């Protein structure tokens, strides 16, 4: 820094001239003649101190040192430094080594500091003294700290030979303090008091007594009093504290603090009447802490802290605003339960402290593993040595004097375990939100009823559970004086960490890690089902899977926290913090979408959410045998997002200003408005339809750009203007502008593209919104005001005008005062009738319906006849007319891929304007189109409980549309129609004799074969007959073969590659690809006609005919029966065709057989 250095550093005369000028300006009384004696005394003091180091190298004056005033030190010294006049370079280097390998020693400056040591700051009156110490000269006063104070030093001029200066952490001029390392050197000799002429009468208390001083001039005594030393206090009186039955010694304005000299005192015999000075244990009821009110359980035992004294060094600053430090690399120190504001600026790594009567707490929980030392109001923290290190920069943020940490201890009465967890939570929250969303002082400010603290609002729901209401506040006098001692630190219970606040980046990565750690193809495709799948079907089943993580899956449970912002790049909502962003899907309530754009920029906190991970895998597994080999996985992707209800979240407004992005390094720049006067305009519109958010092509003028235009993410909405344009008038909107033709068509097509797609998640049909823009006085929302698409699409849409929503325009949800006659109507979702949906009527090929998603399957090109990749959703239609909802397939293709968020099995979704189609097998299915809009109505349930299939009679399946699609029936196998056993190539599904694929040109890349089997049965339950098809492992259950017998049978079939039996009568006809031994045919025929197969069973099945099939059912036919000599002619219903899901043996097979026989 720029000190008062002489022009020629080697000249003693120049140094003396600078010294004289400095002394006259900063130390001599202003307005008086130069004090030659004072100047000489100061120079002699400096010279004596300089020569005392013994290595002055023949120089009688410290020519390399310059004088510094208080003002210059506060104004120009921006970095921490130290100055040691009486130290040699060797001594300083040894001193610097004590900073340790982790610390940076204070740099040395060659400065001379002089001033008067006082407890008055500037020219303050005596009543404003607060016990602080200052160094004062003519330029100002500077806070200072020293370890051992002699009260006789106050008011005297000193040279401070060894000191360090620490500026304000915020680097603001005029702040900072000085730490005095050694005893100051007086410029004038200090006079020694001769002592009193007569001995002072004193009283020696029999036990420790309490002293209370409320005189401002005596507050500095706490710096001079040292435990272990004897003192004399004069002019004391015994006083009773208001509201207490305690008597303490109190000082008066004439009291003095003197060192005890036995020869100067005389003991006085004195008897005190009334209540003694010591506290009466029965005088006051013992207050209880919040932890005492809890009933201890096996995991919640009340523990007692240990009272002790400790001396050690601060080795780390854990959380300076919260008063948390590390001692000797093995203990933690909490100073929050004392008012340690004076120590806060001094305590840092390297400081030595002596702790008297502090509490030791072990195993406090809450994420803290080391023992904790914490002094209460009765304990003492004594400074025994300053730090050699430069202060750390990680806590450089300024915390207000009345911070949230103090409020947690003194007003909310947090015990130490809960306080430690709260400080860790606030630290995590500060890392998430500060400084981009909030400044540190805003986040940690004192919370008041009219100005709540954001940090306290976030923690409040948890603290309300941990801390019961109505806890008594801390009483300072009782905590210090009461016997037996009681304070918040005396008893504690181990805290199980209630929750934590992870960053969004951590939550996202942890979700991906867990999703891929649990990804097991053998689990997704369990045996024996997977052993019969060909390669394309195997890999298709693995292409998409999902996992839902609830907060209960984590230990401790996470709390989701972030700023809600819309993403113009992805078109979805996101939660953001400083670590990154996380896509989210929100519902205001079940069946109620998010409609209010005012939520943008709010802080969202919730502990009830679903963390969804959609896994996409591109694999080439040849067969099920290689599922454990990860080399066949070519690509893995995961889409992570979170979904929750707004009703389960806490929405907090964030103080402005807020940056546009918590993750981007460059803030978003708003487009510059055109020149000229600007007014704010708006217009109401009723939204009737919203199209899909996809990439579309837009025509651009030829002169706009030479580059090839790219598809742009966009969407359209159809709506109707409600009234004319309104202008801003004060805080409200003026009346609508009159229209020339009030009866003209008010329909409008609004185009959102670019940055304006951020409004997509808030716009929903049936709601009224206000479009707000700022611009010139011309009407901005009228026809022709913006460029648009050609007129032909507008005519098809039935719109008279089109408007492109500009990036800087905003959308608001209309209030009930704007247009009550429209807002009073509750919007309903359009629904197509089930008759129109599942019929061959194509008068309107666009359908809308609500359904629950049953399955979600990614299909690759070439699989199941698909030409390009797509997603197949199987949904169960929601209808009140059908007891068993029919199923329908919905296909999603490009450009709608990847599909919107939330299309998960178990979710309830409304599909609007899907295109209805009919397949070649006459099944109705639906496809996404550009006009399609999807709205999630309900998230999948947290716990999936599979409902049992209904148990029915087979005749109930003849009720047409009222029949269940899946059910269970108790039936009897009448006969076997056919049995097929074969081995096929896993790649091309060709028959494989001897387990080898016969295809040659081109040859299959793999020679793996898989077994497949099917059997067709005739079953009846006495009410109807049905033909059931069982496949693969179900065939073994029908034949009654154990796993080893089934495997042996398949190995025999491997030779010919195929065995097919058709049961057309009492015998069997054999079909095979090679010559088969007669014993195999005889065995299968005997088995299929035996009671081992023709037996009762409990069959779970689904209809082969899908509910979406539009071919009419076969009518009952007349059939002649002969009963003895009498013929009968009756109508016989067509046989029901079923696909087997599972087979179970009946609990009472004999009873079931008797029942079937009697029917």
PDB file of C-alpha atoms in Angstrom, residues 793-1047:
ATOM      1  CA  UNK A 793     -55.056 -23.067 -44.237  1.00  0.00           C
ATOM      2  CA  UNK A 794     -57.007 -20.331 -42.482  1.00  0.00           C
ATOM      3  CA  UNK A 795     -60.100 -21.140 -44.505  1.00  0.00           C
ATOM      4  CA  UNK A 796     -59.726 -24.813 -43.638  1.00  0.00           C
ATOM      5  CA  UNK A 797     -59.443 -23.949 -39.966  1.00  0.00           C
ATOM      6  CA  UNK A 798     -62.419 -21.602 -40.149  1.00  0.00           C
ATOM      7  CA  UNK A 799     -60.329 -18.607 -39.012  1.00  0.00           C
ATOM      8  CA  UNK A 800     -60.442 -15.089 -40.345  1.00  0.00           C
ATOM      9  CA  UNK A 801     -56.978 -14.052 -39.194  1.00  0.00           C
ATOM     10  CA  UNK A 802     -53.637 -15.384 -38.067  1.00  0.00           C
ATOM     11  CA  UNK A 803     -51.231 -13.848 -35.601  1.00  0.00           C
ATOM     12  CA  UNK A 804     -47.622 -14.767 -34.874  1.00  0.00           C
ATOM     13  CA  UNK A 805     -46.928 -14.346 -31.154  1.00  0.00           C
ATOM     14  CA  UNK A 806     -43.719 -12.368 -30.715  1.00  0.00           C
ATOM     15  CA  UNK A 807     -40.958 -13.459 -28.350  1.00  0.00           C
ATOM     16  CA  UNK A 808     -41.345 -10.444 -26.077  1.00  0.00           C
ATOM     17  CA  UNK A 809     -45.121 -10.812 -25.709  1.00  0.00           C
ATOM     18  CA  UNK A 810     -46.499 -12.412 -22.579  1.00  0.00           C
ATOM     19  CA  UNK A 811     -49.530 -14.545 -21.821  1.00  0.00           C
ATOM     20  CA  UNK A 812     -51.619 -14.202 -18.657  1.00  0.00           C
ATOM     21  CA  UNK A 813     -54.516 -16.212 -17.291  1.00  0.00           C
ATOM     22  CA  UNK A 814     -57.613 -14.065 -17.322  1.00  0.00           C
ATOM     23  CA  UNK A 815     -59.196 -13.230 -13.985  1.00  0.00           C
ATOM     24  CA  UNK A 816     -62.843 -13.553 -13.044  1.00  0.00           C
ATOM     25  CA  UNK A 817     -63.233  -9.771 -13.222  1.00  0.00           C
ATOM     26  CA  UNK A 818     -62.174  -9.716 -16.871  1.00  0.00           C
ATOM     27  CA  UNK A 819     -65.024 -11.742 -18.352  1.00  0.00           C
ATOM     28  CA  UNK A 820     -67.078 -13.566 -15.695  1.00  0.00           C
ATOM     29  CA  UNK A 821     -69.757 -14.937 -18.063  1.00  0.00           C
ATOM     30  CA  UNK A 822     -67.113 -17.057 -19.836  1.00  0.00           C
ATOM     31  CA  UNK A 823     -64.924 -17.936 -16.892  1.00  0.00           C
ATOM     32  CA  UNK A 824     -67.910 -19.206 -14.945  1.00  0.00           C
ATOM     33  CA  UNK A 825     -68.248 -22.136 -17.344  1.00  0.00           C
ATOM     34  CA  UNK A 826     -66.117 -25.072 -16.286  1.00  0.00           C
ATOM     35  CA  UNK A 827     -64.109 -26.323 -19.299  1.00  0.00           C
ATOM     36  CA  UNK A 828     -64.797 -29.922 -20.293  1.00  0.00           C
ATOM     37  CA  UNK A 829     -62.622 -32.258 -22.326  1.00  0.00           C
ATOM     38  CA  UNK A 830     -64.069 -33.366 -25.679  1.00  0.00           C
ATOM     39  CA  UNK A 831     -64.886 -37.084 -25.855  1.00  0.00           C
ATOM     40  CA  UNK A 832     -65.819 -39.218 -28.851  1.00  0.00           C
ATOM     41  CA  UNK A 833     -68.490 -41.820 -28.262  1.00  0.00           C
ATOM     42  CA  UNK A 834     -67.262 -45.361 -27.894  1.00  0.00           C
ATOM     43  CA  UNK A 835     -69.649 -46.464 -30.642  1.00  0.00           C
ATOM     44  CA  UNK A 836     -68.073 -44.085 -33.152  1.00  0.00           C
ATOM     45  CA  UNK A 837     -64.597 -44.925 -31.923  1.00  0.00           C
ATOM     46  CA  UNK A 838     -64.872 -48.706 -32.338  1.00  0.00           C
ATOM     47  CA  UNK A 839     -66.872 -48.738 -35.560  1.00  0.00           C
ATOM     48  CA  UNK A 840     -66.135 -48.612 -39.260  1.00  0.00           C
ATOM     49  CA  UNK A 841     -67.735 -45.184 -39.557  1.00  0.00           C
ATOM     50  CA  UNK A 842     -65.133 -42.701 -40.835  1.00  0.00           C
ATOM     51  CA  UNK A 843     -67.303 -39.639 -41.179  1.00  0.00           C
ATOM     52  CA  UNK A 844     -64.959 -37.987 -38.680  1.00  0.00           C
ATOM     53  CA  UNK A 845     -61.558 -39.651 -38.597  1.00  0.00           C
ATOM     54  CA  UNK A 846     -60.311 -37.410 -35.729  1.00  0.00           C
ATOM     55  CA  UNK A 847     -61.294 -38.790 -32.329  1.00  0.00           C
ATOM     56  CA  UNK A 848     -60.772 -37.725 -28.724  1.00  0.00           C
ATOM     57  CA  UNK A 849     -60.947 -39.829 -25.589  1.00  0.00           C
ATOM     58  CA  UNK A 850     -59.509 -40.372 -22.107  1.00  0.00           C
ATOM     59  CA  UNK A 851     -57.747 -43.618 -21.297  1.00  0.00           C
ATOM     60  CA  UNK A 852     -55.321 -45.307 -18.963  1.00  0.00           C
ATOM     61  CA  UNK A 853     -52.050 -46.422 -20.496  1.00  0.00           C
ATOM     62  CA  UNK A 854     -51.606 -50.180 -20.154  1.00  0.00           C
ATOM     63  CA  UNK A 855     -48.283 -50.684 -21.955  1.00  0.00           C
ATOM     64  CA  UNK A 856     -45.594 -48.650 -23.685  1.00  0.00           C
ATOM     65  CA  UNK A 857     -43.499 -50.322 -26.403  1.00  0.00           C
ATOM     66  CA  UNK A 858     -40.810 -48.947 -28.735  1.00  0.00           C
ATOM     67  CA  UNK A 859     -40.908 -50.627 -32.142  1.00  0.00           C
ATOM     68  CA  UNK A 860     -37.948 -50.658 -34.521  1.00  0.00           C
ATOM     69  CA  UNK A 861     -38.199 -50.518 -38.342  1.00  0.00           C
ATOM     70  CA  UNK A 862     -38.847 -53.960 -39.770  1.00  0.00           C
ATOM     71  CA  UNK A 863     -40.408 -55.437 -36.626  1.00  0.00           C
ATOM     72  CA  UNK A 864     -44.056 -56.487 -36.858  1.00  0.00           C
ATOM     73  CA  UNK A 865     -44.288 -54.943 -40.317  1.00  0.00           C
ATOM     74  CA  UNK A 866     -43.377 -51.395 -39.200  1.00  0.00           C
ATOM     75  CA  UNK A 867     -41.648 -49.215 -41.791  1.00  0.00           C
ATOM     76  CA  UNK A 868     -40.084 -46.689 -39.386  1.00  0.00           C
ATOM     77  CA  UNK A 869     -39.557 -46.429 -35.686  1.00  0.00           C
ATOM     78  CA  UNK A 870     -42.573 -45.687 -33.565  1.00  0.00           C
ATOM     79  CA  UNK A 871     -44.004 -46.020 -30.075  1.00  0.00           C
ATOM     80  CA  UNK A 872     -47.014 -48.233 -29.487  1.00  0.00           C
ATOM     81  CA  UNK A 873     -49.257 -47.395 -26.550  1.00  0.00           C
ATOM     82  CA  UNK A 874     -51.937 -49.837 -25.495  1.00  0.00           C
ATOM     83  CA  UNK A 875     -54.621 -47.933 -23.601  1.00  0.00           C
ATOM     84  CA  UNK A 876     -57.751 -48.901 -21.700  1.00  0.00           C
ATOM     85  CA  UNK A 877     -60.592 -46.581 -22.670  1.00  0.00           C
ATOM     86  CA  UNK A 878     -62.458 -44.869 -19.853  1.00  0.00           C
ATOM     87  CA  UNK A 879     -66.195 -45.269 -20.221  1.00  0.00           C
ATOM     88  CA  UNK A 880     -69.095 -45.570 -17.822  1.00  0.00           C
ATOM     89  CA  UNK A 881     -71.110 -47.795 -20.157  1.00  0.00           C
ATOM     90  CA  UNK A 882     -68.714 -50.720 -19.976  1.00  0.00           C
ATOM     91  CA  UNK A 883     -67.807 -52.646 -16.871  1.00  0.00           C
ATOM     92  CA  UNK A 884     -64.606 -53.842 -18.526  1.00  0.00           C
ATOM     93  CA  UNK A 885     -62.899 -51.034 -20.516  1.00  0.00           C
ATOM     94  CA  UNK A 886     -61.926 -52.027 -24.055  1.00  0.00           C
ATOM     95  CA  UNK A 887     -58.292 -51.727 -25.164  1.00  0.00           C
ATOM     96  CA  UNK A 888     -56.989 -49.714 -28.100  1.00  0.00           C
ATOM     97  CA  UNK A 889     -53.552 -49.242 -29.696  1.00  0.00           C
ATOM     98  CA  UNK A 890     -52.141 -45.740 -30.239  1.00  0.00           C
ATOM     99  CA  UNK A 891     -49.067 -45.250 -32.440  1.00  0.00           C
ATOM    100  CA  UNK A 892     -46.636 -42.323 -32.182  1.00  0.00           C
ATOM    101  CA  UNK A 893     -44.236 -41.660 -35.065  1.00  0.00           C
ATOM    102  CA  UNK A 894     -41.885 -38.884 -36.106  1.00  0.00           C
ATOM    103  CA  UNK A 895     -41.975 -35.918 -35.740  1.00  0.00           C
ATOM    104  CA  UNK A 896     -43.724 -36.633 -32.430  1.00  0.00           C
ATOM    105  CA  UNK A 897     -40.738 -38.642 -31.098  1.00  0.00           C
ATOM    106  CA  UNK A 898     -39.583 -38.700 -28.429  1.00  0.00           C
ATOM    107  CA  UNK A 899     -43.136 -38.810 -27.050  1.00  0.00           C
ATOM    108  CA  UNK A 900     -44.339 -36.174 -24.569  1.00  0.00           C
ATOM    109  CA  UNK A 901     -43.487 -36.530 -20.898  1.00  0.00           C
ATOM    110  CA  UNK A 902     -45.744 -38.613 -18.693  1.00  0.00           C
ATOM    111  CA  UNK A 903     -46.955 -41.309 -21.134  1.00  0.00           C
ATOM    112  CA  UNK A 904     -46.268 -44.087 -18.666  1.00  0.00           C
ATOM    113  CA  UNK A 905     -48.114 -47.296 -17.835  1.00  0.00           C
ATOM    114  CA  UNK A 906     -50.713 -46.509 -15.196  1.00  0.00           C
ATOM    115  CA  UNK A 907     -51.086 -42.844 -16.177  1.00  0.00           C
ATOM    116  CA  UNK A 908     -54.470 -41.448 -17.178  1.00  0.00           C
ATOM    117  CA  UNK A 909     -54.239 -39.350 -20.332  1.00  0.00           C
ATOM    118  CA  UNK A 910     -56.621 -37.388 -22.549  1.00  0.00           C
ATOM    119  CA  UNK A 911     -55.917 -37.705 -26.280  1.00  0.00           C
ATOM    120  CA  UNK A 912     -57.401 -34.949 -28.437  1.00  0.00           C
ATOM    121  CA  UNK A 913     -57.822 -35.300 -32.211  1.00  0.00           C
ATOM    122  CA  UNK A 914     -56.076 -38.585 -32.876  1.00  0.00           C
ATOM    123  CA  UNK A 915     -56.486 -40.031 -36.356  1.00  0.00           C
ATOM    124  CA  UNK A 916     -58.558 -43.243 -36.401  1.00  0.00           C
ATOM    125  CA  UNK A 917     -57.430 -45.994 -38.755  1.00  0.00           C
ATOM    126  CA  UNK A 918     -58.267 -49.635 -39.484  1.00  0.00           C
ATOM    127  CA  UNK A 919     -55.581 -52.275 -39.948  1.00  0.00           C
ATOM    128  CA  UNK A 920     -55.575 -55.052 -42.552  1.00  0.00           C
ATOM    129  CA  UNK A 921     -56.815 -57.398 -39.832  1.00  0.00           C
ATOM    130  CA  UNK A 922     -59.816 -55.047 -39.342  1.00  0.00           C
ATOM    131  CA  UNK A 923     -58.658 -53.660 -35.983  1.00  0.00           C
ATOM    132  CA  UNK A 924     -59.197 -50.013 -35.117  1.00  0.00           C
ATOM    133  CA  UNK A 925     -56.103 -48.124 -33.982  1.00  0.00           C
ATOM    134  CA  UNK A 926     -55.115 -44.457 -33.672  1.00  0.00           C
ATOM    135  CA  UNK A 927     -52.119 -42.362 -34.733  1.00  0.00           C
ATOM    136  CA  UNK A 928     -50.681 -39.024 -33.675  1.00  0.00           C
ATOM    137  CA  UNK A 929     -51.100 -36.123 -36.081  1.00  0.00           C
ATOM    138  CA  UNK A 930     -49.982 -32.508 -36.033  1.00  0.00           C
ATOM    139  CA  UNK A 931     -53.374 -31.576 -34.627  1.00  0.00           C
ATOM    140  CA  UNK A 932     -53.056 -34.041 -31.742  1.00  0.00           C
ATOM    141  CA  UNK A 933     -52.881 -32.663 -28.234  1.00  0.00           C
ATOM    142  CA  UNK A 934     -52.094 -34.786 -25.179  1.00  0.00           C
ATOM    143  CA  UNK A 935     -52.966 -33.854 -21.608  1.00  0.00           C
ATOM    144  CA  UNK A 936     -51.916 -35.972 -18.637  1.00  0.00           C
ATOM    145  CA  UNK A 937     -54.819 -36.209 -16.188  1.00  0.00           C
ATOM    146  CA  UNK A 938     -53.333 -38.361 -13.448  1.00  0.00           C
ATOM    147  CA  UNK A 939     -49.873 -39.693 -12.710  1.00  0.00           C
ATOM    148  CA  UNK A 940     -49.264 -43.422 -12.255  1.00  0.00           C
ATOM    149  CA  UNK A 941     -49.976 -44.546  -8.680  1.00  0.00           C
ATOM    150  CA  UNK A 942     -47.008 -44.655  -6.330  1.00  0.00           C
ATOM    151  CA  UNK A 943     -47.623 -48.304  -5.573  1.00  0.00           C
ATOM    152  CA  UNK A 944     -48.909 -50.614  -8.269  1.00  0.00           C
ATOM    153  CA  UNK A 945     -51.255 -53.270  -6.943  1.00  0.00           C
ATOM    154  CA  UNK A 946     -52.366 -55.558  -9.751  1.00  0.00           C
ATOM    155  CA  UNK A 947     -56.073 -56.178  -9.467  1.00  0.00           C
ATOM    156  CA  UNK A 948     -57.043 -59.843  -9.831  1.00  0.00           C
ATOM    157  CA  UNK A 949     -58.742 -60.816 -13.056  1.00  0.00           C
ATOM    158  CA  UNK A 950     -62.519 -61.290 -12.764  1.00  0.00           C
ATOM    159  CA  UNK A 951     -63.627 -64.910 -12.373  1.00  0.00           C
ATOM    160  CA  UNK A 952     -66.429 -65.569 -14.864  1.00  0.00           C
ATOM    161  CA  UNK A 953     -68.361 -68.264 -16.691  1.00  0.00           C
ATOM    162  CA  UNK A 954     -67.462 -68.733 -20.350  1.00  0.00           C
ATOM    163  CA  UNK A 955     -70.977 -67.890 -21.424  1.00  0.00           C
ATOM    164  CA  UNK A 956     -70.427 -64.319 -20.202  1.00  0.00           C
ATOM    165  CA  UNK A 957     -67.978 -63.890 -23.070  1.00  0.00           C
ATOM    166  CA  UNK A 958     -70.923 -64.087 -25.497  1.00  0.00           C
ATOM    167  CA  UNK A 959     -72.288 -60.729 -24.300  1.00  0.00           C
ATOM    168  CA  UNK A 960     -70.412 -58.868 -27.019  1.00  0.00           C
ATOM    169  CA  UNK A 961     -69.015 -55.496 -25.985  1.00  0.00           C
ATOM    170  CA  UNK A 962     -69.951 -56.046 -22.339  1.00  0.00           C
ATOM    171  CA  UNK A 963     -67.578 -59.013 -21.992  1.00  0.00           C
ATOM    172  CA  UNK A 964     -64.244 -58.568 -20.219  1.00  0.00           C
ATOM    173  CA  UNK A 965     -61.132 -58.568 -22.382  1.00  0.00           C
ATOM    174  CA  UNK A 966     -59.208 -60.560 -19.769  1.00  0.00           C
ATOM    175  CA  UNK A 967     -60.605 -62.915 -17.138  1.00  0.00           C
ATOM    176  CA  UNK A 968     -60.244 -66.219 -15.311  1.00  0.00           C
ATOM    177  CA  UNK A 969     -62.483 -69.271 -15.626  1.00  0.00           C
ATOM    178  CA  UNK A 970     -62.612 -72.723 -14.045  1.00  0.00           C
ATOM    179  CA  UNK A 971     -62.989 -75.183 -16.910  1.00  0.00           C
ATOM    180  CA  UNK A 972     -62.238 -78.674 -18.156  1.00  0.00           C
ATOM    181  CA  UNK A 973     -60.105 -79.656 -21.161  1.00  0.00           C
ATOM    182  CA  UNK A 974     -62.318 -81.615 -23.556  1.00  0.00           C
ATOM    183  CA  UNK A 975     -59.809 -82.339 -26.324  1.00  0.00           C
ATOM    184  CA  UNK A 976     -56.650 -81.194 -28.055  1.00  0.00           C
ATOM    185  CA  UNK A 977     -56.965 -79.790 -31.603  1.00  0.00           C
ATOM    186  CA  UNK A 978     -53.303 -79.358 -32.503  1.00  0.00           C
ATOM    187  CA  UNK A 979     -49.777 -79.370 -31.099  1.00  0.00           C
ATOM    188  CA  UNK A 980     -46.738 -77.682 -32.678  1.00  0.00           C
ATOM    189  CA  UNK A 981     -43.159 -78.012 -31.426  1.00  0.00           C
ATOM    190  CA  UNK A 982     -40.401 -76.370 -33.458  1.00  0.00           C
ATOM    191  CA  UNK A 983     -36.966 -74.763 -33.397  1.00  0.00           C
ATOM    192  CA  UNK A 984     -36.521 -71.508 -35.337  1.00  0.00           C
ATOM    193  CA  UNK A 985     -33.600 -69.248 -36.138  1.00  0.00           C
ATOM    194  CA  UNK A 986     -33.407 -66.441 -33.582  1.00  0.00           C
ATOM    195  CA  UNK A 987     -32.588 -63.981 -36.371  1.00  0.00           C
ATOM    196  CA  UNK A 988     -34.853 -64.870 -39.336  1.00  0.00           C
ATOM    197  CA  UNK A 989     -37.307 -67.310 -37.613  1.00  0.00           C
ATOM    198  CA  UNK A 990     -36.698 -70.043 -40.247  1.00  0.00           C
ATOM    199  CA  UNK A 991     -37.108 -73.687 -39.211  1.00  0.00           C
ATOM    200  CA  UNK A 992     -33.754 -74.994 -37.938  1.00  0.00           C
ATOM    201  CA  UNK A 993     -33.191 -78.755 -38.370  1.00  0.00           C
ATOM    202  CA  UNK A 994     -30.443 -79.908 -36.044  1.00  0.00           C
ATOM    203  CA  UNK A 995     -30.527 -76.383 -34.558  1.00  0.00           C
ATOM    204  CA  UNK A 996     -28.915 -74.747 -37.637  1.00  0.00           C
ATOM    205  CA  UNK A 997     -30.418 -72.078 -39.857  1.00  0.00           C
ATOM    206  CA  UNK A 998     -30.741 -73.338 -43.500  1.00  0.00           C
ATOM    207  CA  UNK A 999     -30.619 -69.866 -45.070  1.00  0.00           C
ATOM    208  CA  UNK A1000     -27.476 -69.400 -47.161  1.00  0.00           C
ATOM    209  CA  UNK A1001     -27.653 -66.191 -49.168  1.00  0.00           C
ATOM    210  CA  UNK A1002     -27.307 -64.149 -47.214  1.00  0.00           C
ATOM    211  CA  UNK A1003     -26.445 -66.264 -44.218  1.00  0.00           C
ATOM    212  CA  UNK A1004     -27.792 -65.238 -40.835  1.00  0.00           C
ATOM    213  CA  UNK A1005     -25.226 -63.465 -38.662  1.00  0.00           C
ATOM    214  CA  UNK A1006     -25.927 -65.896 -35.857  1.00  0.00           C
ATOM    215  CA  UNK A1007     -26.603 -69.622 -35.740  1.00  0.00           C
ATOM    216  CA  UNK A1008     -28.632 -69.404 -32.542  1.00  0.00           C
ATOM    217  CA  UNK A1009     -31.979 -71.167 -32.489  1.00  0.00           C
ATOM    218  CA  UNK A1010     -34.848 -70.935 -30.028  1.00  0.00           C
ATOM    219  CA  UNK A1011     -37.683 -73.315 -29.329  1.00  0.00           C
ATOM    220  CA  UNK A1012     -41.320 -72.403 -29.808  1.00  0.00           C
ATOM    221  CA  UNK A1013     -44.454 -74.371 -29.036  1.00  0.00           C
ATOM    222  CA  UNK A1014     -48.206 -73.963 -29.331  1.00  0.00           C
ATOM    223  CA  UNK A1015     -51.229 -76.075 -28.521  1.00  0.00           C
ATOM    224  CA  UNK A1016     -54.933 -75.523 -29.247  1.00  0.00           C
ATOM    225  CA  UNK A1017     -57.448 -76.898 -26.751  1.00  0.00           C
ATOM    226  CA  UNK A1018     -61.186 -77.212 -26.512  1.00  0.00           C
ATOM    227  CA  UNK A1019     -62.384 -76.328 -23.007  1.00  0.00           C
ATOM    228  CA  UNK A1020     -65.824 -76.009 -21.458  1.00  0.00           C
ATOM    229  CA  UNK A1021     -67.228 -75.124 -18.056  1.00  0.00           C
ATOM    230  CA  UNK A1022     -70.803 -76.335 -18.484  1.00  0.00           C
ATOM    231  CA  UNK A1023     -72.040 -72.992 -19.825  1.00  0.00           C
ATOM    232  CA  UNK A1024     -70.074 -72.642 -23.060  1.00  0.00           C
ATOM    233  CA  UNK A1025     -67.143 -73.983 -25.051  1.00  0.00           C
ATOM    234  CA  UNK A1026     -63.960 -72.151 -26.035  1.00  0.00           C
ATOM    235  CA  UNK A1027     -60.909 -72.799 -28.173  1.00  0.00           C
ATOM    236  CA  UNK A1028     -57.789 -71.812 -26.245  1.00  0.00           C
ATOM    237  CA  UNK A1029     -54.344 -71.283 -27.735  1.00  0.00           C
ATOM    238  CA  UNK A1030     -51.402 -71.812 -25.376  1.00  0.00           C
ATOM    239  CA  UNK A1031     -47.845 -70.951 -26.355  1.00  0.00           C
ATOM    240  CA  UNK A1032     -44.302 -71.783 -25.373  1.00  0.00           C
ATOM    241  CA  UNK A1033     -43.885 -72.446 -21.645  1.00  0.00           C
ATOM    242  CA  UNK A1034     -47.668 -72.648 -21.229  1.00  0.00           C
ATOM    243  CA  UNK A1035     -47.612 -75.823 -23.353  1.00  0.00           C
ATOM    244  CA  UNK A1036     -45.504 -77.566 -20.718  1.00  0.00           C
ATOM    245  CA  UNK A1037     -48.141 -76.676 -18.105  1.00  0.00           C
ATOM    246  CA  UNK A1038     -50.927 -78.034 -20.301  1.00  0.00           C
ATOM    247  CA  UNK A1039     -49.030 -81.285 -20.932  1.00  0.00           C
ATOM    248  CA  UNK A1040     -48.264 -81.604 -17.231  1.00  0.00           C
ATOM    249  CA  UNK A1041     -44.486 -81.892 -17.810  1.00  0.00           C
ATOM    250  CA  UNK A1042     -41.928 -80.807 -15.252  1.00  0.00           C
ATOM    251  CA  UNK A1043     -39.049 -78.525 -16.429  1.00  0.00           C
ATOM    252  CA  UNK A1044     -36.594 -81.374 -16.945  1.00  0.00           C
ATOM    253  CA  UNK A1045     -39.144 -83.436 -18.933  1.00  0.00           C
ATOM    254  CA  UNK A1046     -40.050 -80.403 -21.046  1.00  0.00           C
ATOM    255  CA  UNK A1047     -36.384 -79.706 -21.801  1.00  0.00           C
TER     256      UNK A1047
END
